[in-house]
Short mmCIF file of C-alpha atoms (C1' of nucleotides) in Angstrom, two decimals:
data_model
loop_
_atom_site.label_atom_id
_atom_site.label_comp_id
_atom_site.label_asym_id
_atom_site.label_seq_id
_atom_site.Cartn_x
_atom_site.Cartn_y
_atom_site.Cartn_z
CA MET W 1 87.28 88.68 83.67
CA GLY W 2 88.14 85.65 81.63
CA GLN W 3 84.50 84.62 81.47
CA SER W 4 83.05 87.96 80.56
CA PRO W 5 79.95 86.97 78.63
CA ARG W 6 80.08 89.54 75.90
CA MET W 7 83.71 89.95 75.05
CA ASN W 8 83.89 88.58 71.55
CA ASP W 9 81.45 90.73 69.61
CA ALA W 10 82.82 93.38 67.30
CA ASP W 11 80.34 95.58 69.11
CA SER W 12 81.42 98.99 70.26
CA ALA W 13 82.86 97.43 73.43
CA ARG W 14 85.99 95.92 71.92
CA ALA W 15 88.61 95.52 74.61
CA THR W 16 91.80 97.52 74.69
CA ARG W 17 95.21 95.88 74.82
CA ALA W 18 95.51 96.79 78.47
CA GLU W 19 92.29 94.97 79.27
CA VAL W 20 93.20 91.90 77.26
CA LEU W 21 96.56 91.83 78.99
CA ALA W 22 95.00 92.18 82.42
CA SER W 23 92.71 89.23 81.68
CA THR W 24 95.52 87.14 80.28
CA LEU W 25 97.83 87.82 83.19
CA ALA W 26 95.04 87.18 85.70
CA LYS W 27 94.29 83.86 84.02
CA ASP W 28 97.96 82.90 84.02
CA ILE W 29 98.29 83.76 87.68
CA ILE W 30 95.13 81.91 88.68
CA GLU W 31 96.07 78.84 86.69
CA GLY W 32 99.57 78.76 88.04
CA VAL W 33 101.43 79.57 84.84
CA LEU W 34 102.81 82.52 86.75
CA VAL W 35 103.52 81.38 90.28
CA PRO W 36 103.43 83.69 93.30
CA GLY W 37 106.65 85.61 93.66
CA THR W 38 107.33 85.78 89.93
CA ARG W 39 108.72 89.10 88.93
CA LEU W 40 106.63 90.93 86.33
CA ASP W 41 109.10 92.88 84.28
CA GLU W 42 107.38 95.50 82.15
CA HIS W 43 109.75 95.30 79.23
CA GLY W 44 109.68 91.53 79.28
CA LEU W 45 105.88 91.36 79.37
CA ALA W 46 105.66 93.94 76.60
CA GLU W 47 107.95 91.91 74.40
CA ARG W 48 106.29 88.63 75.26
CA TYR W 49 102.82 89.91 74.38
CA GLY W 50 103.91 92.08 71.47
CA VAL W 51 102.81 95.43 72.84
CA SER W 52 104.51 98.47 74.28
CA ARG W 53 105.03 99.12 77.96
CA THR W 54 102.14 101.57 78.19
CA PRO W 55 99.28 99.04 78.12
CA VAL W 56 101.40 96.68 80.22
CA ARG W 57 101.65 99.25 82.96
CA GLU W 58 97.93 99.95 82.85
CA ALA W 59 97.15 96.25 83.13
CA LEU W 60 99.54 95.86 86.05
CA ARG W 61 97.93 98.73 87.91
CA GLN W 62 94.55 97.12 87.42
CA LEU W 63 95.79 93.78 88.75
CA ALA W 64 97.43 95.49 91.70
CA THR W 65 94.16 97.13 92.69
CA SER W 66 92.44 93.76 92.68
CA GLY W 67 95.18 92.23 94.82
CA LEU W 68 96.48 89.67 92.37
CA ILE W 69 99.90 91.26 92.17
CA ASP W 70 102.00 93.41 94.50
CA MET W 71 103.42 96.67 93.18
CA ARG W 72 105.78 99.06 94.89
CA PRO W 73 106.75 102.43 93.47
CA ARG W 74 109.91 102.15 91.39
CA ARG W 75 110.40 98.58 92.57
CA GLY W 76 108.25 96.82 90.03
CA ALA W 77 105.54 94.20 90.31
CA VAL W 78 105.48 90.58 91.42
CA VAL W 79 102.74 87.98 91.51
CA ALA W 80 101.25 88.28 94.98
CA SER W 81 102.70 86.00 97.62
CA VAL W 82 101.21 85.71 101.04
CA THR W 83 102.41 84.78 104.46
CA LYS W 84 100.62 81.92 106.17
CA GLU W 85 98.92 84.44 108.38
CA ARG W 86 97.66 86.44 105.45
CA LEU W 87 96.46 83.31 103.72
CA SER W 88 94.49 82.46 106.81
CA GLU W 89 92.98 85.94 106.78
CA LEU W 90 91.94 85.46 103.17
CA PHE W 91 90.26 82.19 104.09
CA VAL W 92 88.42 83.77 107.00
CA ALA W 93 87.14 86.56 104.75
CA MET W 94 86.20 84.04 102.06
CA GLY W 95 84.32 82.01 104.66
CA GLU W 96 82.39 85.02 105.89
CA ILE W 97 81.45 86.14 102.40
CA GLU W 98 80.46 82.66 101.30
CA ALA W 99 78.44 82.15 104.46
CA THR W 100 76.69 85.45 103.80
CA CYS W 101 75.91 84.40 100.25
CA ALA W 102 74.60 81.06 101.49
CA ARG W 103 72.35 82.81 103.98
CA LEU W 104 71.01 85.15 101.31
CA SER W 105 70.60 82.26 98.90
CA ALA W 106 68.46 80.45 101.45
CA LEU W 107 66.32 83.56 101.63
CA SER W 108 66.09 84.56 98.01
CA MET W 109 66.86 81.77 95.57
CA ASN W 110 63.92 81.04 93.32
CA PRO W 111 62.63 77.47 92.84
CA MET W 112 64.58 77.01 89.63
CA GLU W 113 67.83 78.06 91.25
CA ARG W 114 67.21 75.72 94.17
CA LYS W 115 66.49 72.88 91.77
CA ARG W 116 69.66 73.58 89.83
CA LEU W 117 71.75 73.69 93.00
CA GLN W 118 70.39 70.33 94.09
CA ALA W 119 71.08 68.84 90.65
CA LEU W 120 74.63 70.15 90.72
CA HIS W 121 75.15 68.67 94.15
CA ASP W 122 73.80 65.30 93.04
CA LYS W 123 76.07 65.30 90.03
CA MET W 124 79.04 66.00 92.27
CA GLY W 125 78.07 62.96 94.33
CA LYS W 126 78.73 60.78 91.31
CA LEU W 127 82.11 62.40 90.77
CA VAL W 128 83.03 61.57 94.35
CA SER W 129 82.33 57.88 93.85
CA GLN W 130 84.44 58.00 90.69
CA SER W 131 87.24 59.87 92.48
CA SER W 132 87.30 62.31 89.55
CA GLU W 133 89.30 65.01 91.25
CA ASP W 134 89.63 67.41 88.34
CA ALA W 135 85.99 67.13 87.33
CA TYR W 136 85.01 67.62 90.96
CA ALA W 137 87.16 70.74 91.19
CA ASP W 138 85.44 72.20 88.14
CA ALA W 139 81.98 71.34 89.40
CA ASN W 140 82.94 72.74 92.78
CA ARG W 141 83.68 76.12 91.23
CA THR W 142 80.28 76.08 89.53
CA PHE W 143 78.63 75.05 92.77
CA HIS W 144 80.06 77.91 94.77
CA LEU W 145 79.39 80.37 91.97
CA ALA W 146 75.76 79.28 91.96
CA ILE W 147 75.51 80.21 95.62
CA TYR W 148 77.17 83.58 95.05
CA GLU W 149 74.64 84.25 92.30
CA GLY W 150 71.78 82.97 94.41
CA ALA W 151 72.37 85.84 96.81
CA HIS W 152 71.08 88.10 94.04
CA ASN W 153 73.54 90.85 94.81
CA PRO W 154 76.06 91.87 92.14
CA VAL W 155 78.31 93.64 94.63
CA LEU W 156 78.71 90.58 96.83
CA LEU W 157 79.03 88.42 93.73
CA ASP W 158 81.86 90.57 92.47
CA PHE W 159 83.64 90.51 95.81
CA ALA W 160 83.25 86.76 96.18
CA ILE W 161 84.67 86.18 92.70
CA ARG W 162 87.61 88.46 93.33
CA LEU W 163 88.38 86.81 96.62
CA ARG W 164 88.19 83.39 95.02
CA ARG W 165 90.60 84.56 92.32
CA ARG W 166 93.07 85.69 94.91
CA LEU W 167 92.92 82.33 96.63
CA ASP W 168 93.02 80.23 93.48
CA PRO W 169 96.80 80.45 93.01
CA PHE W 170 97.20 78.83 96.41
CA ARG W 171 94.63 76.08 96.45
CA ARG W 172 95.03 74.11 93.31
CA ALA W 173 96.01 70.85 94.88
CA GLN W 174 93.43 70.95 97.62
CA PHE W 175 91.29 67.99 96.51
CA ARG W 176 94.34 65.74 96.52
CA ALA W 177 94.26 65.57 100.30
CA PRO W 178 93.17 62.03 101.22
CA GLY W 179 89.42 61.70 101.77
CA ARG W 180 88.88 65.34 100.92
CA LEU W 181 86.31 64.68 98.19
CA GLU W 182 83.94 62.79 100.47
CA ARG W 183 84.25 65.28 103.25
CA SER W 184 83.67 68.18 100.90
CA HIS W 185 80.54 66.53 99.53
CA ASN W 186 79.17 65.85 102.99
CA GLU W 187 79.68 69.46 103.95
CA HIS W 188 77.98 70.58 100.77
CA GLU W 189 75.06 68.34 101.67
CA LEU W 190 74.43 70.37 104.81
CA VAL W 191 74.71 73.64 102.90
CA VAL W 192 72.39 72.53 100.13
CA SER W 193 69.69 71.13 102.35
CA ALA W 194 69.68 74.29 104.46
CA ILE W 195 69.40 76.50 101.38
CA ILE W 196 66.64 74.36 99.86
CA ALA W 197 64.77 74.42 103.16
CA GLY W 198 65.21 78.19 103.43
CA SER W 199 66.98 77.84 106.79
CA CYS W 200 69.19 80.86 106.46
CA ASN W 201 71.02 80.50 109.76
CA ASP W 202 71.82 76.86 109.13
CA ALA W 203 73.03 77.71 105.64
CA HIS W 204 75.32 80.37 107.07
CA ALA W 205 76.76 78.05 109.69
CA ALA W 206 77.19 75.12 107.33
CA MET W 207 79.02 77.20 104.76
CA LEU W 208 81.29 78.71 107.39
CA ASP W 209 82.22 75.22 108.55
CA HIS W 210 82.82 74.11 104.99
CA VAL W 211 85.23 76.90 104.13
CA HIS W 212 87.18 76.40 107.33
CA SER W 213 87.42 72.76 106.47
CA VAL W 214 88.77 73.74 103.07
CA GLU W 215 91.40 75.80 104.80
CA ASP W 216 92.39 72.84 106.93
CA ALA W 217 92.62 70.60 103.88
CA PHE W 218 94.77 73.24 102.30
CA ASP W 219 97.06 73.26 105.31
CA GLN W 220 97.56 69.55 104.90
CA VAL W 221 98.84 69.67 101.35
CA LYS W 222 101.08 72.60 102.25
CA LEU W 223 101.95 74.56 99.18
CA ASP W 224 104.82 76.10 101.00
CA ARG W 225 106.67 76.97 97.87
CA PHE W 226 104.04 79.58 97.03
CA VAL W 227 103.89 81.06 100.46
CA GLU W 228 106.45 83.42 101.83
CA SER W 229 108.14 81.77 104.73
CA PHE W 230 110.00 83.34 107.55
CA MET F 1 121.41 95.86 111.45
CA GLY F 2 121.36 99.61 111.29
CA GLN F 3 120.18 101.15 108.12
CA SER F 4 122.47 102.80 105.69
CA PRO F 5 122.72 106.53 106.40
CA ARG F 6 122.00 107.33 102.77
CA MET F 7 118.70 105.57 102.77
CA ASN F 8 115.99 108.18 102.70
CA ASP F 9 113.72 106.01 104.81
CA ALA F 10 110.12 107.14 104.27
CA ASP F 11 111.24 108.87 101.15
CA SER F 12 112.03 105.57 99.47
CA ALA F 13 108.31 104.81 99.37
CA ARG F 14 107.52 108.10 97.68
CA ALA F 15 104.33 107.86 95.71
CA THR F 16 104.29 108.18 91.96
CA ARG F 17 102.26 110.87 90.23
CA ALA F 18 99.72 108.25 89.21
CA GLU F 19 99.20 107.25 92.83
CA VAL F 20 98.93 110.80 94.08
CA LEU F 21 96.43 111.52 91.36
CA ALA F 22 94.38 108.44 92.18
CA SER F 23 94.21 109.51 95.82
CA THR F 24 93.35 113.08 94.95
CA LEU F 25 90.62 112.10 92.53
CA ALA F 26 89.20 109.57 94.98
CA LYS F 27 89.09 112.23 97.66
CA ASP F 28 87.43 114.71 95.34
CA ILE F 29 84.83 112.16 94.34
CA ILE F 30 84.10 111.08 97.90
CA GLU F 31 83.83 114.64 99.14
CA GLY F 32 81.58 115.68 96.32
CA VAL F 33 83.94 118.06 94.55
CA LEU F 34 83.48 115.79 91.55
CA VAL F 35 79.85 114.76 91.45
CA PRO F 36 78.64 111.49 89.93
CA GLY F 37 78.29 111.75 86.19
CA THR F 38 81.14 114.22 85.78
CA ARG F 39 83.20 113.47 82.73
CA LEU F 40 86.88 112.83 83.47
CA ASP F 41 88.70 114.10 80.44
CA GLU F 42 92.30 112.88 80.36
CA HIS F 43 93.76 115.97 78.74
CA GLY F 44 91.81 118.25 81.07
CA LEU F 45 92.89 116.37 84.19
CA ALA F 46 96.48 116.32 82.98
CA GLU F 47 96.47 120.06 82.49
CA ARG F 48 94.65 120.71 85.76
CA TYR F 49 97.13 118.70 87.80
CA GLY F 50 100.17 119.68 85.78
CA VAL F 51 101.14 116.20 84.58
CA SER F 52 101.02 114.32 81.31
CA ARG F 53 98.24 112.00 80.29
CA THR F 54 100.22 108.86 81.12
CA PRO F 55 99.90 108.98 84.91
CA VAL F 56 96.34 110.26 84.52
CA ARG F 57 95.39 107.16 82.58
CA GLU F 58 96.99 104.88 85.15
CA ALA F 59 95.16 106.61 87.98
CA LEU F 60 91.86 106.33 86.13
CA ARG F 61 92.33 102.64 85.58
CA GLN F 62 93.01 102.17 89.27
CA LEU F 63 89.87 104.06 90.24
CA ALA F 64 87.85 102.09 87.70
CA THR F 65 88.93 98.81 89.26
CA SER F 66 87.79 100.02 92.66
CA GLY F 67 84.42 101.08 91.27
CA LEU F 68 84.66 104.80 91.93
CA ILE F 69 84.53 105.68 88.25
CA ASP F 70 83.09 104.04 85.16
CA MET F 71 85.35 103.54 82.15
CA ARG F 72 84.41 102.27 78.73
CA PRO F 73 86.96 101.52 76.03
CA ARG F 74 87.47 104.54 73.79
CA ARG F 75 84.57 106.31 75.48
CA GLY F 76 86.39 107.81 78.40
CA ALA F 77 85.69 107.86 82.11
CA VAL F 78 82.99 109.41 84.26
CA VAL F 79 82.48 109.56 88.02
CA ALA F 80 80.33 106.53 88.79
CA SER F 81 76.61 107.08 88.84
CA VAL F 82 74.21 104.44 89.97
CA THR F 83 70.63 103.56 89.35
CA LYS F 84 68.35 103.38 92.36
CA GLU F 85 68.43 99.64 92.07
CA ARG F 86 72.21 99.52 92.07
CA LEU F 87 72.35 101.87 95.02
CA SER F 88 70.08 99.54 96.91
CA GLU F 89 72.36 96.64 96.04
CA LEU F 90 75.33 98.57 97.39
CA PHE F 91 73.46 99.17 100.63
CA VAL F 92 72.54 95.52 100.96
CA ALA F 93 76.16 94.50 100.46
CA MET F 94 77.32 97.17 102.90
CA GLY F 95 74.81 95.90 105.44
CA GLU F 96 75.98 92.35 105.10
CA ILE F 97 79.64 93.25 105.42
CA GLU F 98 79.05 95.55 108.35
CA ALA F 99 76.92 92.94 110.06
CA THR F 100 79.68 90.41 109.53
CA CYS F 101 82.23 92.78 111.02
CA ALA F 102 79.94 93.42 113.97
CA ARG F 103 79.57 89.71 114.57
CA LEU F 104 83.33 89.18 114.42
CA SER F 105 83.89 92.21 116.62
CA ALA F 106 81.61 90.70 119.24
CA LEU F 107 83.74 87.57 119.07
CA SER F 108 87.21 89.00 118.91
CA MET F 109 87.49 92.58 120.13
CA ASN F 110 89.86 92.87 123.04
CA PRO F 111 88.83 94.69 126.25
CA MET F 112 90.53 97.90 125.18
CA GLU F 113 88.74 97.94 121.86
CA ARG F 114 85.41 97.33 123.55
CA LYS F 115 86.09 100.15 125.98
CA ARG F 116 86.99 102.50 123.15
CA LEU F 117 83.85 101.60 121.24
CA GLN F 118 81.71 102.32 124.26
CA ALA F 119 83.46 105.65 124.82
CA LEU F 120 82.94 106.62 121.19
CA HIS F 121 79.30 105.73 121.43
CA ASP F 122 78.87 107.79 124.61
CA LYS F 123 80.56 110.75 122.98
CA MET F 124 78.18 110.49 120.06
CA GLY F 125 75.29 110.63 122.52
CA LYS F 126 76.36 114.11 123.50
CA LEU F 127 76.56 115.19 119.87
CA VAL F 128 72.98 114.00 119.39
CA SER F 129 71.71 116.24 122.19
CA GLN F 130 73.62 119.12 120.65
CA SER F 131 72.28 118.33 117.18
CA SER F 132 75.84 118.59 115.87
CA GLU F 133 75.22 116.94 112.55
CA ASP F 134 78.66 117.38 111.02
CA ALA F 135 80.50 116.29 114.15
CA TYR F 136 78.17 113.31 114.41
CA ALA F 137 78.87 112.35 110.81
CA ASP F 138 82.63 112.42 111.50
CA ALA F 139 82.28 110.42 114.69
CA ASN F 140 80.00 108.02 112.86
CA ARG F 141 82.72 107.25 110.35
CA THR F 142 85.14 106.56 113.21
CA PHE F 143 82.54 104.39 114.91
CA HIS F 144 81.96 102.17 111.92
CA LEU F 145 85.67 102.00 111.18
CA ALA F 146 86.28 100.81 114.75
CA ILE F 147 83.90 97.93 114.14
CA TYR F 148 85.56 97.03 110.83
CA GLU F 149 88.88 96.97 112.63
CA GLY F 150 87.47 95.05 115.55
CA ALA F 151 86.83 92.15 113.20
CA HIS F 152 90.62 91.75 113.06
CA ASN F 153 90.63 90.85 109.40
CA PRO F 154 92.48 93.11 106.95
CA VAL F 155 90.67 91.66 103.94
CA LEU F 156 87.22 92.44 105.30
CA LEU F 157 88.49 95.80 106.54
CA ASP F 158 89.68 96.67 103.08
CA PHE F 159 86.43 95.61 101.47
CA ALA F 160 84.35 97.51 104.00
CA ILE F 161 86.36 100.67 103.44
CA ARG F 162 86.10 100.38 99.68
CA LEU F 163 82.38 99.84 99.84
CA ARG F 164 81.98 102.82 102.14
CA ARG F 165 83.97 104.91 99.68
CA ARG F 166 81.69 103.93 96.87
CA LEU F 167 78.65 104.91 98.89
CA ASP F 168 80.05 108.14 100.28
CA PRO F 169 79.35 110.23 97.18
CA PHE F 170 75.67 109.40 97.61
CA ARG F 171 75.05 109.75 101.30
CA ARG F 172 76.42 113.05 102.38
CA ALA F 173 73.14 114.61 103.43
CA GLN F 174 71.85 111.57 105.25
CA PHE F 175 71.89 112.98 108.79
CA ARG F 176 69.75 115.91 107.73
CA ALA F 177 66.69 113.70 107.65
CA PRO F 178 64.49 114.78 110.57
CA GLY F 179 65.11 112.77 113.74
CA ARG F 180 67.81 110.75 112.05
CA LEU F 181 70.48 111.46 114.68
CA GLU F 182 68.42 110.07 117.55
CA ARG F 183 67.39 107.02 115.62
CA SER F 184 70.94 106.35 114.51
CA HIS F 185 72.19 106.58 118.05
CA ASN F 186 69.50 104.24 119.34
CA GLU F 187 70.41 101.69 116.70
CA HIS F 188 74.09 102.04 117.61
CA GLU F 189 73.14 101.38 121.21
CA LEU F 190 71.88 97.94 120.29
CA VAL F 191 74.98 97.21 118.24
CA VAL F 192 77.37 98.36 120.95
CA SER F 193 75.73 96.52 123.78
CA ALA F 194 75.67 93.30 121.76
CA ILE F 195 79.35 93.65 120.89
CA ILE F 196 80.34 94.47 124.45
CA ALA F 197 78.34 91.50 125.68
CA GLY F 198 79.91 89.25 123.07
CA SER F 199 76.50 88.35 121.63
CA CYS F 200 77.58 87.80 118.09
CA ASN F 201 74.19 86.96 116.63
CA ASP F 202 72.58 90.01 118.21
CA ALA F 203 75.40 92.21 116.96
CA HIS F 204 74.90 90.87 113.47
CA ALA F 205 71.16 91.48 113.52
CA ALA F 206 71.41 94.91 115.09
CA MET F 207 73.94 96.11 112.56
CA LEU F 208 71.90 94.76 109.67
CA ASP F 209 68.89 96.69 110.91
CA HIS F 210 70.98 99.81 111.34
CA VAL F 211 72.33 99.83 107.82
CA HIS F 212 68.90 99.21 106.35
CA SER F 213 67.64 102.12 108.40
CA VAL F 214 70.43 104.24 106.94
CA GLU F 215 69.26 103.25 103.50
CA ASP F 216 65.72 104.31 104.34
CA ALA F 217 66.95 107.64 105.70
CA PHE F 218 68.86 108.05 102.51
CA ASP F 219 65.76 107.40 100.46
CA GLN F 220 64.01 110.18 102.30
CA VAL F 221 66.51 112.89 101.44
CA LYS F 222 66.58 111.69 97.82
CA LEU F 223 69.75 112.78 96.15
CA ASP F 224 68.17 112.21 92.80
CA ARG F 225 70.53 114.48 90.99
CA PHE F 226 73.36 112.03 91.62
CA VAL F 227 71.40 108.99 90.64
CA GLU F 228 70.71 107.99 87.08
CA SER F 229 67.02 108.22 86.50
CA PHE F 230 64.95 106.57 83.87
"C1'" DT V 1 137.19 89.24 105.38
"C1'" DC V 2 133.99 92.62 105.70
"C1'" DC V 3 131.96 96.81 104.57
"C1'" DA V 4 131.34 101.12 102.22
"C1'" DT V 5 131.47 103.74 98.04
"C1'" DC V 6 131.01 104.54 93.31
"C1'" DG V 7 129.89 103.56 88.63
"C1'" DA V 8 127.60 100.81 85.14
"C1'" DT V 9 123.39 98.74 83.98
"C1'" DA V 10 118.66 97.73 84.14
"C1'" DT V 11 114.09 99.13 85.30
"C1'" DT V 12 110.54 102.12 86.28
"C1'" DG V 13 108.23 106.90 85.76
"C1'" DT V 14 106.74 110.39 82.74
"C1'" DA V 15 106.24 113.19 78.54
"C1'" DT V 16 105.25 113.50 73.87
"C1'" DG V 17 103.66 112.33 69.24
"C1'" DC V 18 101.08 109.78 66.15
"C1'" DA V 19 97.22 106.47 65.03
"C1'" DT V 20 92.67 105.20 65.72
"C1'" DT V 21 88.11 105.89 67.11
"C1'" DA V 22 84.21 108.52 68.79
"C1'" DT V 23 81.62 112.74 68.65
"C1'" DC V 24 79.88 116.91 66.69
"C1'" DT V 25 78.44 119.88 63.04
"C1'" DA V 26 77.04 121.22 58.62
"C1'" DG V 27 75.05 120.17 54.62
"C1'" DT V 28 72.07 117.37 51.80
"C1'" DT V 29 68.06 114.79 50.63
"C1'" DA V 30 63.53 112.81 51.09
"C1'" DT X 1 61.12 119.01 59.40
"C1'" DA X 2 63.49 114.82 60.19
"C1'" DA X 3 66.93 111.75 59.09
"C1'" DC X 4 71.15 110.65 57.08
"C1'" DT X 5 75.98 111.33 55.48
"C1'" DA X 6 80.51 113.22 55.38
"C1'" DG X 7 83.95 115.91 56.94
"C1'" DA X 8 85.99 118.29 60.89
"C1'" DT X 9 87.18 118.07 65.59
"C1'" DA X 10 88.38 116.11 69.74
"C1'" DA X 11 89.29 112.25 72.57
"C1'" DT X 12 91.33 107.90 73.62
"C1'" DG X 13 94.85 104.01 72.58
"C1'" DC X 14 99.38 103.04 71.94
"C1'" DA X 15 104.41 103.43 70.96
"C1'" DT X 16 108.62 105.62 71.67
"C1'" DA X 17 112.08 108.55 73.90
"C1'" DC X 18 114.03 110.40 77.68
"C1'" DA X 19 114.54 111.14 82.79
"C1'" DA X 20 114.81 109.41 87.37
"C1'" DT X 21 115.72 105.73 90.32
"C1'" DA X 22 116.98 101.16 91.93
"C1'" DT X 23 120.01 97.26 91.52
"C1'" DC X 24 124.30 94.99 90.95
"C1'" DG X 25 129.18 94.47 90.71
"C1'" DA X 26 133.75 96.18 91.08
"C1'" DT X 27 136.93 98.68 93.61
"C1'" DG X 28 139.35 100.17 97.54
"C1'" DG X 29 140.06 100.78 102.32
"C1'" DA X 30 139.70 99.30 107.37
#
DNA sequence: TCCATCGATATTGTATGCATTATCTAGTTA
DNA sequence: TAACTAGATAATGCATACAATATCGATGGA
């Protein structure tokens, strides 16, 4: 939502307040400004963003449908928290979708897309040797997005992006785990070479491994404060 | 530990008007009462369902997020139509998700689930010989749902169900295609035996074939009136 | 002390009215 | 006739007010 390509033109598609709010809140949740568990009071949000409760409520309903917040009738909304089990389920689903995209990318990326993917991967190699964690994290997002797009299916692309958004609030510190950068890059290497070679089964398997490895790395840094514990 | 006697248990989770409306509209869209392209006028819906426009707008926004309707700022909402190309993309995505669920089912269904799947499949065999198209369609939904659930992942389950919902308005007449029932059942046979045997790769492949075959069957009956044409 | 009950308060749910924008129609002009 | 403009009409966007419900704290009894 935040990177909608044609949002700024005074064209006939100007966004409504509810849409702007939904984007803003989503961004704040993903970036950690609003941490999981935060109560989203309608009156408070309305005041904070200078609008009435009506567009706030519409935005909240939109976010609830996409899973970024939890809403219960007459009980209000909170930024979605997850149990460890549910987080694991999200990672499994993410792994399956990413693996599917990798498989399809191996089958249907055009030469330019393959070239770009390789270039991106090479660039990330340099970031590893520089231990540039933040830059690597940014490039990593681009890398995975390239594979979602390489599948050439807008429905899967949309789902992959949504799933990634739901996981983002929980995985910010992932690349801080010791040695994680190198391992990530090595796993990417397998994915990239399989995609370039058109080996769809290898691409699937390599990506599945990679995402599970991400989950493990995540477990290590333990962002318990964001995860419901009982 | 006991609950307070004044607590109205299930009643405390009573749905709001917006939620009821969203469900009702979704049902009407899926069942074809509201055909793709139908304009969803807020005032009209409010009057028809005896509520004000506020909950109507919230329900519409919810449906828009799930893809069942198309909304454009200040232009109102319509029941989602799709181009042929987009429909094909939906089928591809559905195929990939279903294939994934089939693969996971082969890996993680418990003996009882496998037994139930086999029983369902056998029952559908009888419906084929009776040419009971409607009963087969119902059982078919149950069959596919069983495989989504067999994957033991709520996130994938949710996505599969949503995707199926989005396709439902366009595939009602599918089993009317000549010989479709037999072919469907034969394809299911391959899926079921692979799942029962725990052959995850075969299950994946068989399900992928099946869904593509469904798409072809759909093409034959051509519900052009629901599909944007240009 | 613990629990239940009852208000007081805050928050959500819904209706309504007005403002803004899109759409439609009639009239005008080339 | 076709195209364009302007006003009328209708629809959506938003704010506000009120109603319904949940939450919290005080009170009183066991």
